[in-house]
Amino acid sequence: MASQGPCEPLKLEITLHEMRGDVEKVQQVVSAALQERGYDADAMFAIRLCLEEALVNGFRHGNRFQPGLVVRFWATISEDEATFEVEDEGEGFDPAGVPDPTAEENLEIPSGRGVMLMRAYMSEVEYLGAGNRMRMVFRRTKA
Amino acid sequence: MSQAPIKIATDGGVTTVSFTERSIIDEVMIQQIGEALLKLVDSQPGLKMVLSFEGVDHMSSAALGVLITVNGRVKARNGQLRLCNIAKPIFEIFKITKLDKLFQTFGTEEQAVKSLA
């Protein structure tokens, strides 16, 4: 982890070993960095939600909670945008294979909404390589 | 396992459940909430339940999943479920996922309780 001053972009690289605890640590570091750069409450809400979804997906669907497997996290947070990358040690994932959770016949299925929420709140979401690494960008809109 | 962070109150045949945590995002906590709510639903067939989100300011898709499961169980037990006091950012999550169509939501607890009369 390295900080380069209050207005400079902050670059983070964190390895998460366990979901409970480590996800919250990431949230706290990111939240402090966003606040320092003047992100508003709506942006903080959106980013917190998307980080939770991405990191939990890494542990749950990627690593399938196997002990010893880690989730890697990178972030670059500037005053204009925040970019996050999350990589798990699983086999990868095809986001196109997730059924549309908003289709009437799927509304009562209790899973499959995380990716959709990330796409709704983030400016960009892409899955890289085999699908075990994802990148998402939140761009601030200027008033 | 520690207790789920919920408060349960029954008045006039309606059970109101509220959350004692502002953030319903932790996986273990969500599981505890789900188990507690399912236990409640199973213990009282025909349960009229209001879930109040007053004070809740963060929620994840895993929490939505639990709500969907609980809703299904309530229906299977011939009960009725209402949601209320959902803060605007949280309600936005319901709208994005179109779950505002699955659940009956109300602005206040009073309105939700009244709808069960």
mmCIF file of C-alpha atoms in Angstrom:
data_model
loop_
_atom_site.group_PDB
_atom_site.id
_atom_site.type_symbol
_atom_site.label_atom_id
_atom_site.label_comp_id
_atom_site.label_asym_id
_atom_site.label_seq_id
_atom_site.Cartn_x
_atom_site.Cartn_y
_atom_site.Cartn_z
ATOM 1 C CA MET A 1 0.000 0.000 0.000
ATOM 2 C CA ALA A 2 1.381 3.446 -0.816
ATOM 3 C CA SER A 3 -0.057 6.915 -0.483
ATOM 4 C CA GLN A 4 1.211 9.819 -2.559
ATOM 5 C CA GLY A 5 -0.508 12.799 -0.961
ATOM 6 C CA PRO A 6 -4.060 14.030 -0.596
ATOM 7 C CA CYS A 7 -4.742 15.091 -4.201
ATOM 8 C CA GLU A 8 -2.533 12.655 -6.047
ATOM 9 C CA PRO A 9 -3.982 9.340 -7.243
ATOM 10 C CA LEU A 10 -3.745 6.665 -4.581
ATOM 11 C CA LYS A 11 -2.617 3.236 -5.685
ATOM 12 C CA LEU A 12 -3.512 0.211 -3.613
ATOM 13 C CA GLU A 13 -2.594 -3.442 -3.873
ATOM 14 C CA ILE A 14 -4.071 -5.714 -1.254
ATOM 15 C CA THR A 15 -4.207 -9.504 -0.951
ATOM 16 C CA LEU A 16 -7.288 -10.757 0.884
ATOM 17 C CA HIS A 17 -6.923 -14.053 2.719
ATOM 18 C CA GLU A 18 -10.312 -14.317 4.354
ATOM 19 C CA MET A 19 -13.626 -12.799 3.422
ATOM 20 C CA ARG A 20 -14.813 -11.713 6.813
ATOM 21 C CA GLY A 21 -12.560 -8.951 8.027
ATOM 22 C CA ASP A 22 -10.418 -8.446 4.938
ATOM 23 C CA VAL A 23 -13.299 -7.162 2.775
ATOM 24 C CA GLU A 24 -14.150 -4.638 5.476
ATOM 25 C CA LYS A 25 -10.501 -3.550 5.683
ATOM 26 C CA VAL A 26 -10.516 -2.853 1.934
ATOM 27 C CA GLN A 27 -13.787 -0.960 2.284
ATOM 28 C CA GLN A 28 -12.351 1.235 5.001
ATOM 29 C CA VAL A 29 -9.165 2.095 3.096
ATOM 30 C CA VAL A 30 -11.104 2.841 -0.110
ATOM 31 C CA SER A 31 -13.762 4.824 1.702
ATOM 32 C CA ALA A 32 -11.134 7.031 3.369
ATOM 33 C CA ALA A 33 -9.415 7.632 0.008
ATOM 34 C CA LEU A 34 -12.698 8.558 -1.684
ATOM 35 C CA GLN A 35 -13.686 10.882 1.112
ATOM 36 C CA GLU A 36 -10.312 12.595 0.982
ATOM 37 C CA ARG A 37 -10.873 13.271 -2.716
ATOM 38 C CA GLY A 38 -14.354 14.693 -2.225
ATOM 39 C CA TYR A 39 -16.523 11.854 -3.579
ATOM 40 C CA ASP A 40 -20.159 12.425 -2.540
ATOM 41 C CA ALA A 41 -22.458 10.107 -0.570
ATOM 42 C CA ASP A 42 -24.066 8.609 -3.702
ATOM 43 C CA ALA A 43 -20.677 7.727 -5.171
ATOM 44 C CA MET A 44 -19.484 6.250 -1.877
ATOM 45 C CA PHE A 45 -22.673 4.162 -1.643
ATOM 46 C CA ALA A 46 -22.258 2.864 -5.208
ATOM 47 C CA ILE A 47 -18.583 2.024 -4.803
ATOM 48 C CA ARG A 48 -19.071 0.316 -1.442
ATOM 49 C CA LEU A 49 -21.825 -1.846 -2.903
ATOM 50 C CA CYS A 50 -19.827 -2.793 -6.007
ATOM 51 C CA LEU A 51 -16.657 -3.589 -4.056
ATOM 52 C CA GLU A 52 -18.653 -5.822 -1.740
ATOM 53 C CA GLU A 53 -20.215 -7.638 -4.692
ATOM 54 C CA ALA A 54 -16.888 -8.075 -6.535
ATOM 55 C CA LEU A 55 -14.841 -9.208 -3.526
ATOM 56 C CA VAL A 56 -17.508 -11.543 -2.150
ATOM 57 C CA ASN A 57 -17.979 -13.039 -5.636
ATOM 58 C CA GLY A 58 -14.233 -13.710 -5.686
ATOM 59 C CA PHE A 59 -14.358 -15.682 -2.447
ATOM 60 C CA ARG A 60 -17.700 -17.366 -3.044
ATOM 61 C CA HIS A 61 -17.989 -18.131 -6.744
ATOM 62 C CA GLY A 62 -14.318 -17.889 -7.710
ATOM 63 C CA ASN A 63 -12.440 -19.553 -4.866
ATOM 64 C CA ARG A 64 -15.517 -21.421 -3.616
ATOM 65 C CA PHE A 65 -14.373 -20.610 -0.075
ATOM 66 C CA GLN A 66 -11.409 -22.995 -0.394
ATOM 67 C CA PRO A 67 -8.953 -22.330 2.429
ATOM 68 C CA GLY A 68 -5.584 -21.035 1.266
ATOM 69 C CA LEU A 69 -6.921 -19.347 -1.857
ATOM 70 C CA VAL A 70 -6.707 -15.573 -1.955
ATOM 71 C CA VAL A 71 -8.447 -12.702 -3.692
ATOM 72 C CA ARG A 72 -6.209 -9.935 -5.047
ATOM 73 C CA PHE A 73 -7.333 -6.354 -5.196
ATOM 74 C CA TRP A 74 -5.887 -3.329 -6.941
ATOM 75 C CA ALA A 75 -7.205 0.209 -6.971
ATOM 76 C CA THR A 76 -6.232 3.560 -8.409
ATOM 77 C CA ILE A 77 -8.257 6.368 -6.922
ATOM 78 C CA SER A 78 -7.945 9.872 -8.313
ATOM 79 C CA GLU A 79 -10.169 12.903 -8.008
ATOM 80 C CA ASP A 80 -11.822 12.100 -11.349
ATOM 81 C CA GLU A 81 -12.236 8.353 -11.256
ATOM 82 C CA ALA A 82 -11.675 5.211 -9.270
ATOM 83 C CA THR A 83 -10.525 2.005 -10.959
ATOM 84 C CA PHE A 84 -10.688 -1.343 -9.199
ATOM 85 C CA GLU A 85 -9.473 -4.775 -10.214
ATOM 86 C CA VAL A 86 -10.331 -7.993 -8.417
ATOM 87 C CA GLU A 87 -8.810 -11.367 -9.190
ATOM 88 C CA ASP A 88 -9.629 -14.728 -7.660
ATOM 89 C CA GLU A 89 -7.949 -18.111 -8.025
ATOM 90 C CA GLY A 90 -10.954 -19.873 -9.511
ATOM 91 C CA GLU A 91 -11.498 -21.254 -12.988
ATOM 92 C CA GLY A 92 -13.119 -18.104 -14.293
ATOM 93 C CA PHE A 93 -16.600 -17.058 -15.106
ATOM 94 C CA ASP A 94 -18.653 -16.099 -18.137
ATOM 95 C CA PRO A 95 -20.868 -13.155 -17.196
ATOM 96 C CA ALA A 96 -22.961 -13.789 -20.310
ATOM 97 C CA GLY A 97 -23.991 -17.109 -18.751
ATOM 98 C CA VAL A 98 -25.844 -15.412 -15.876
ATOM 99 C CA PRO A 99 -29.582 -15.400 -16.598
ATOM 100 C CA ASP A 100 -31.232 -11.972 -16.631
ATOM 101 C CA PRO A 101 -32.424 -11.623 -13.008
ATOM 102 C CA THR A 102 -34.982 -8.992 -14.016
ATOM 103 C CA ALA A 103 -36.847 -11.335 -16.374
ATOM 104 C CA GLU A 104 -40.220 -12.130 -14.855
ATOM 105 C CA GLU A 105 -39.486 -15.858 -14.668
ATOM 106 C CA ASN A 106 -36.229 -15.172 -12.773
ATOM 107 C CA LEU A 107 -37.459 -12.578 -10.270
ATOM 108 C CA GLU A 108 -37.855 -15.158 -7.528
ATOM 109 C CA ILE A 109 -34.418 -16.725 -8.013
ATOM 110 C CA PRO A 110 -32.395 -15.543 -4.999
ATOM 111 C CA SER A 111 -29.016 -15.127 -6.741
ATOM 112 C CA GLY A 112 -27.427 -13.588 -9.830
ATOM 113 C CA ARG A 113 -27.881 -9.874 -9.113
ATOM 114 C CA GLY A 114 -24.351 -8.852 -8.137
ATOM 115 C CA VAL A 115 -23.000 -8.436 -11.684
ATOM 116 C CA MET A 116 -26.104 -6.542 -12.681
ATOM 117 C CA LEU A 117 -25.725 -4.092 -9.793
ATOM 118 C CA MET A 118 -22.056 -3.509 -10.628
ATOM 119 C CA ARG A 119 -22.972 -2.764 -14.241
ATOM 120 C CA ALA A 120 -25.695 -0.377 -13.068
ATOM 121 C CA TYR A 121 -23.540 1.627 -10.674
ATOM 122 C CA MET A 122 -20.141 1.586 -12.376
ATOM 123 C CA SER A 123 -19.155 3.468 -15.526
ATOM 124 C CA GLU A 124 -17.345 0.402 -16.863
ATOM 125 C CA VAL A 125 -17.226 -3.270 -15.896
ATOM 126 C CA GLU A 126 -15.200 -5.851 -17.790
ATOM 127 C CA TYR A 127 -14.104 -9.405 -17.186
ATOM 128 C CA LEU A 128 -10.557 -10.231 -18.177
ATOM 129 C CA GLY A 129 -8.760 -13.397 -19.188
ATOM 130 C CA ALA A 130 -10.615 -16.536 -18.191
ATOM 131 C CA GLY A 131 -13.082 -14.392 -16.281
ATOM 132 C CA ASN A 132 -11.412 -14.719 -12.884
ATOM 133 C CA ARG A 133 -10.265 -11.120 -13.032
ATOM 134 C CA MET A 134 -12.573 -8.154 -13.325
ATOM 135 C CA ARG A 135 -12.003 -4.462 -13.722
ATOM 136 C CA MET A 136 -14.473 -1.736 -12.925
ATOM 137 C CA VAL A 137 -14.276 2.019 -13.182
ATOM 138 C CA PHE A 138 -16.339 4.675 -11.448
ATOM 139 C CA ARG A 139 -16.125 8.076 -13.168
ATOM 140 C CA ARG A 140 -17.304 11.145 -11.358
ATOM 141 C CA THR A 141 -19.776 13.326 -13.154
ATOM 142 C CA LYS A 142 -18.999 16.986 -12.863
ATOM 143 C CA ALA A 143 -21.805 19.242 -11.738
ATOM 144 C CA MET B 1 -23.667 -18.816 16.311
ATOM 145 C CA SER B 2 -24.443 -15.302 17.514
ATOM 146 C CA GLN B 3 -27.890 -13.792 17.314
ATOM 147 C CA ALA B 4 -29.214 -12.216 14.117
ATOM 148 C CA PRO B 5 -29.238 -8.395 14.308
ATOM 149 C CA ILE B 6 -33.011 -8.037 14.191
ATOM 150 C CA LYS B 7 -35.783 -6.933 16.535
ATOM 151 C CA ILE B 8 -39.150 -8.675 16.415
ATOM 152 C CA ALA B 9 -42.364 -7.111 17.709
ATOM 153 C CA THR B 10 -45.925 -8.378 17.397
ATOM 154 C CA ASP B 11 -48.961 -6.143 17.651
ATOM 155 C CA GLY B 12 -52.532 -6.754 16.530
ATOM 156 C CA GLY B 13 -51.689 -9.877 14.562
ATOM 157 C CA VAL B 14 -48.857 -8.249 12.613
ATOM 158 C CA THR B 15 -45.211 -9.100 13.264
ATOM 159 C CA THR B 16 -42.807 -6.265 12.584
ATOM 160 C CA VAL B 17 -39.142 -7.027 12.113
ATOM 161 C CA SER B 18 -36.544 -4.271 12.103
ATOM 162 C CA PHE B 19 -32.790 -4.349 11.727
ATOM 163 C CA THR B 20 -30.381 -3.296 14.439
ATOM 164 C CA GLU B 21 -27.465 -2.834 12.022
ATOM 165 C CA ARG B 22 -27.180 -0.026 9.472
ATOM 166 C CA SER B 23 -25.330 -2.201 7.011
ATOM 167 C CA ILE B 24 -26.760 -5.538 5.826
ATOM 168 C CA ILE B 25 -23.767 -6.513 3.821
ATOM 169 C CA ASP B 26 -21.754 -8.992 5.871
ATOM 170 C CA GLU B 27 -22.264 -12.536 4.541
ATOM 171 C CA VAL B 28 -22.421 -14.226 7.938
ATOM 172 C CA MET B 29 -24.849 -11.622 9.239
ATOM 173 C CA ILE B 30 -27.065 -12.037 6.189
ATOM 174 C CA GLN B 31 -27.132 -15.787 6.737
ATOM 175 C CA GLN B 32 -28.120 -15.281 10.386
ATOM 176 C CA ILE B 33 -30.903 -12.905 9.380
ATOM 177 C CA GLY B 34 -32.165 -15.383 6.786
ATOM 178 C CA GLU B 35 -32.203 -18.258 9.267
ATOM 179 C CA ALA B 36 -33.980 -16.191 11.926
ATOM 180 C CA LEU B 37 -36.638 -14.960 9.497
ATOM 181 C CA LEU B 38 -37.272 -18.420 8.044
ATOM 182 C CA LYS B 39 -37.612 -19.821 11.565
ATOM 183 C CA LEU B 40 -40.141 -17.107 12.365
ATOM 184 C CA VAL B 41 -42.128 -17.764 9.177
ATOM 185 C CA ASP B 42 -42.111 -21.529 9.758
ATOM 186 C CA SER B 43 -43.285 -21.140 13.347
ATOM 187 C CA GLN B 44 -46.423 -19.212 12.379
ATOM 188 C CA PRO B 45 -48.288 -20.302 9.245
ATOM 189 C CA GLY B 46 -50.269 -17.384 7.818
ATOM 190 C CA LEU B 47 -47.827 -14.882 9.319
ATOM 191 C CA LYS B 48 -48.413 -11.238 8.499
ATOM 192 C CA MET B 49 -44.939 -9.737 8.512
ATOM 193 C CA VAL B 50 -43.652 -6.222 7.998
ATOM 194 C CA LEU B 51 -39.925 -5.798 7.426
ATOM 195 C CA SER B 52 -38.853 -2.285 8.332
ATOM 196 C CA PHE B 53 -35.613 -0.993 6.855
ATOM 197 C CA GLU B 54 -35.523 2.120 8.986
ATOM 198 C CA GLY B 55 -31.900 3.042 9.664
ATOM 199 C CA VAL B 56 -30.504 0.651 7.060
ATOM 200 C CA ASP B 57 -28.153 2.449 4.709
ATOM 201 C CA HIS B 58 -26.281 -0.373 2.970
ATOM 202 C CA MET B 59 -27.407 -3.659 1.484
ATOM 203 C CA SER B 60 -25.886 -6.197 -0.899
ATOM 204 C CA SER B 61 -27.262 -8.598 -3.488
ATOM 205 C CA ALA B 62 -26.837 -11.407 -0.950
ATOM 206 C CA ALA B 63 -29.347 -9.625 1.304
ATOM 207 C CA LEU B 64 -31.748 -9.353 -1.634
ATOM 208 C CA GLY B 65 -31.363 -13.102 -2.090
ATOM 209 C CA VAL B 66 -32.406 -13.710 1.516
ATOM 210 C CA LEU B 67 -35.437 -11.448 1.110
ATOM 211 C CA ILE B 68 -36.498 -13.392 -1.990
ATOM 212 C CA THR B 69 -36.128 -16.704 -0.145
ATOM 213 C CA VAL B 70 -38.110 -15.391 2.838
ATOM 214 C CA ASN B 71 -40.812 -14.011 0.536
ATOM 215 C CA GLY B 72 -41.139 -17.420 -1.116
ATOM 216 C CA ARG B 73 -41.441 -19.143 2.263
ATOM 217 C CA VAL B 74 -44.036 -16.625 3.495
ATOM 218 C CA LYS B 75 -46.143 -17.292 0.399
ATOM 219 C CA ALA B 76 -45.749 -21.064 0.795
ATOM 220 C CA ARG B 77 -47.032 -20.739 4.388
ATOM 221 C CA ASN B 78 -49.982 -18.596 3.255
ATOM 222 C CA GLY B 79 -48.575 -15.514 4.914
ATOM 223 C CA GLN B 80 -48.096 -11.960 3.728
ATOM 224 C CA LEU B 81 -44.937 -9.870 3.610
ATOM 225 C CA ARG B 82 -44.601 -6.104 3.344
ATOM 226 C CA LEU B 83 -41.463 -3.966 3.247
ATOM 227 C CA CYS B 84 -41.274 -0.388 4.484
ATOM 228 C CA ASN B 85 -39.038 2.555 5.413
ATOM 229 C CA ILE B 86 -36.583 1.793 2.618
ATOM 230 C CA ALA B 87 -34.072 4.626 2.179
ATOM 231 C CA LYS B 88 -33.871 6.077 -1.322
ATOM 232 C CA PRO B 89 -30.456 4.612 -2.273
ATOM 233 C CA ILE B 90 -31.539 1.166 -1.086
ATOM 234 C CA PHE B 91 -34.838 1.419 -2.942
ATOM 235 C CA GLU B 92 -32.800 2.188 -6.055
ATOM 236 C CA ILE B 93 -31.262 -1.300 -5.709
ATOM 237 C CA PHE B 94 -34.784 -2.765 -5.657
ATOM 238 C CA LYS B 95 -35.667 -0.774 -8.762
ATOM 239 C CA ILE B 96 -32.523 -1.726 -10.710
ATOM 240 C CA THR B 97 -33.145 -5.401 -10.007
ATOM 241 C CA LYS B 98 -36.909 -4.947 -10.573
ATOM 242 C CA LEU B 99 -37.579 -6.427 -7.156
ATOM 243 C CA ASP B 100 -39.872 -3.475 -6.491
ATOM 244 C CA LYS B 101 -42.295 -5.513 -8.617
ATOM 245 C CA LEU B 102 -41.887 -8.650 -6.527
ATOM 246 C CA PHE B 103 -42.284 -7.040 -3.099
ATOM 247 C CA GLN B 104 -45.051 -4.845 -1.777
ATOM 248 C CA THR B 105 -43.277 -1.792 -0.423
ATOM 249 C CA PHE B 106 -44.615 1.113 1.626
ATOM 250 C CA GLY B 107 -43.217 4.448 2.739
ATOM 251 C CA THR B 108 -44.031 3.994 6.410
ATOM 252 C CA GLU B 109 -44.562 1.171 8.844
ATOM 253 C CA GLU B 110 -48.072 2.444 9.525
ATOM 254 C CA GLN B 111 -49.003 2.136 5.838
ATOM 255 C CA ALA B 112 -47.484 -1.333 5.655
ATOM 256 C CA VAL B 113 -49.367 -2.531 8.743
ATOM 257 C CA LYS B 114 -52.614 -0.982 7.456
ATOM 258 C CA SER B 115 -52.262 -2.892 4.181
ATOM 259 C CA LEU B 116 -52.393 -6.143 6.169
ATOM 260 C CA ALA B 117 -55.652 -5.315 7.933
#
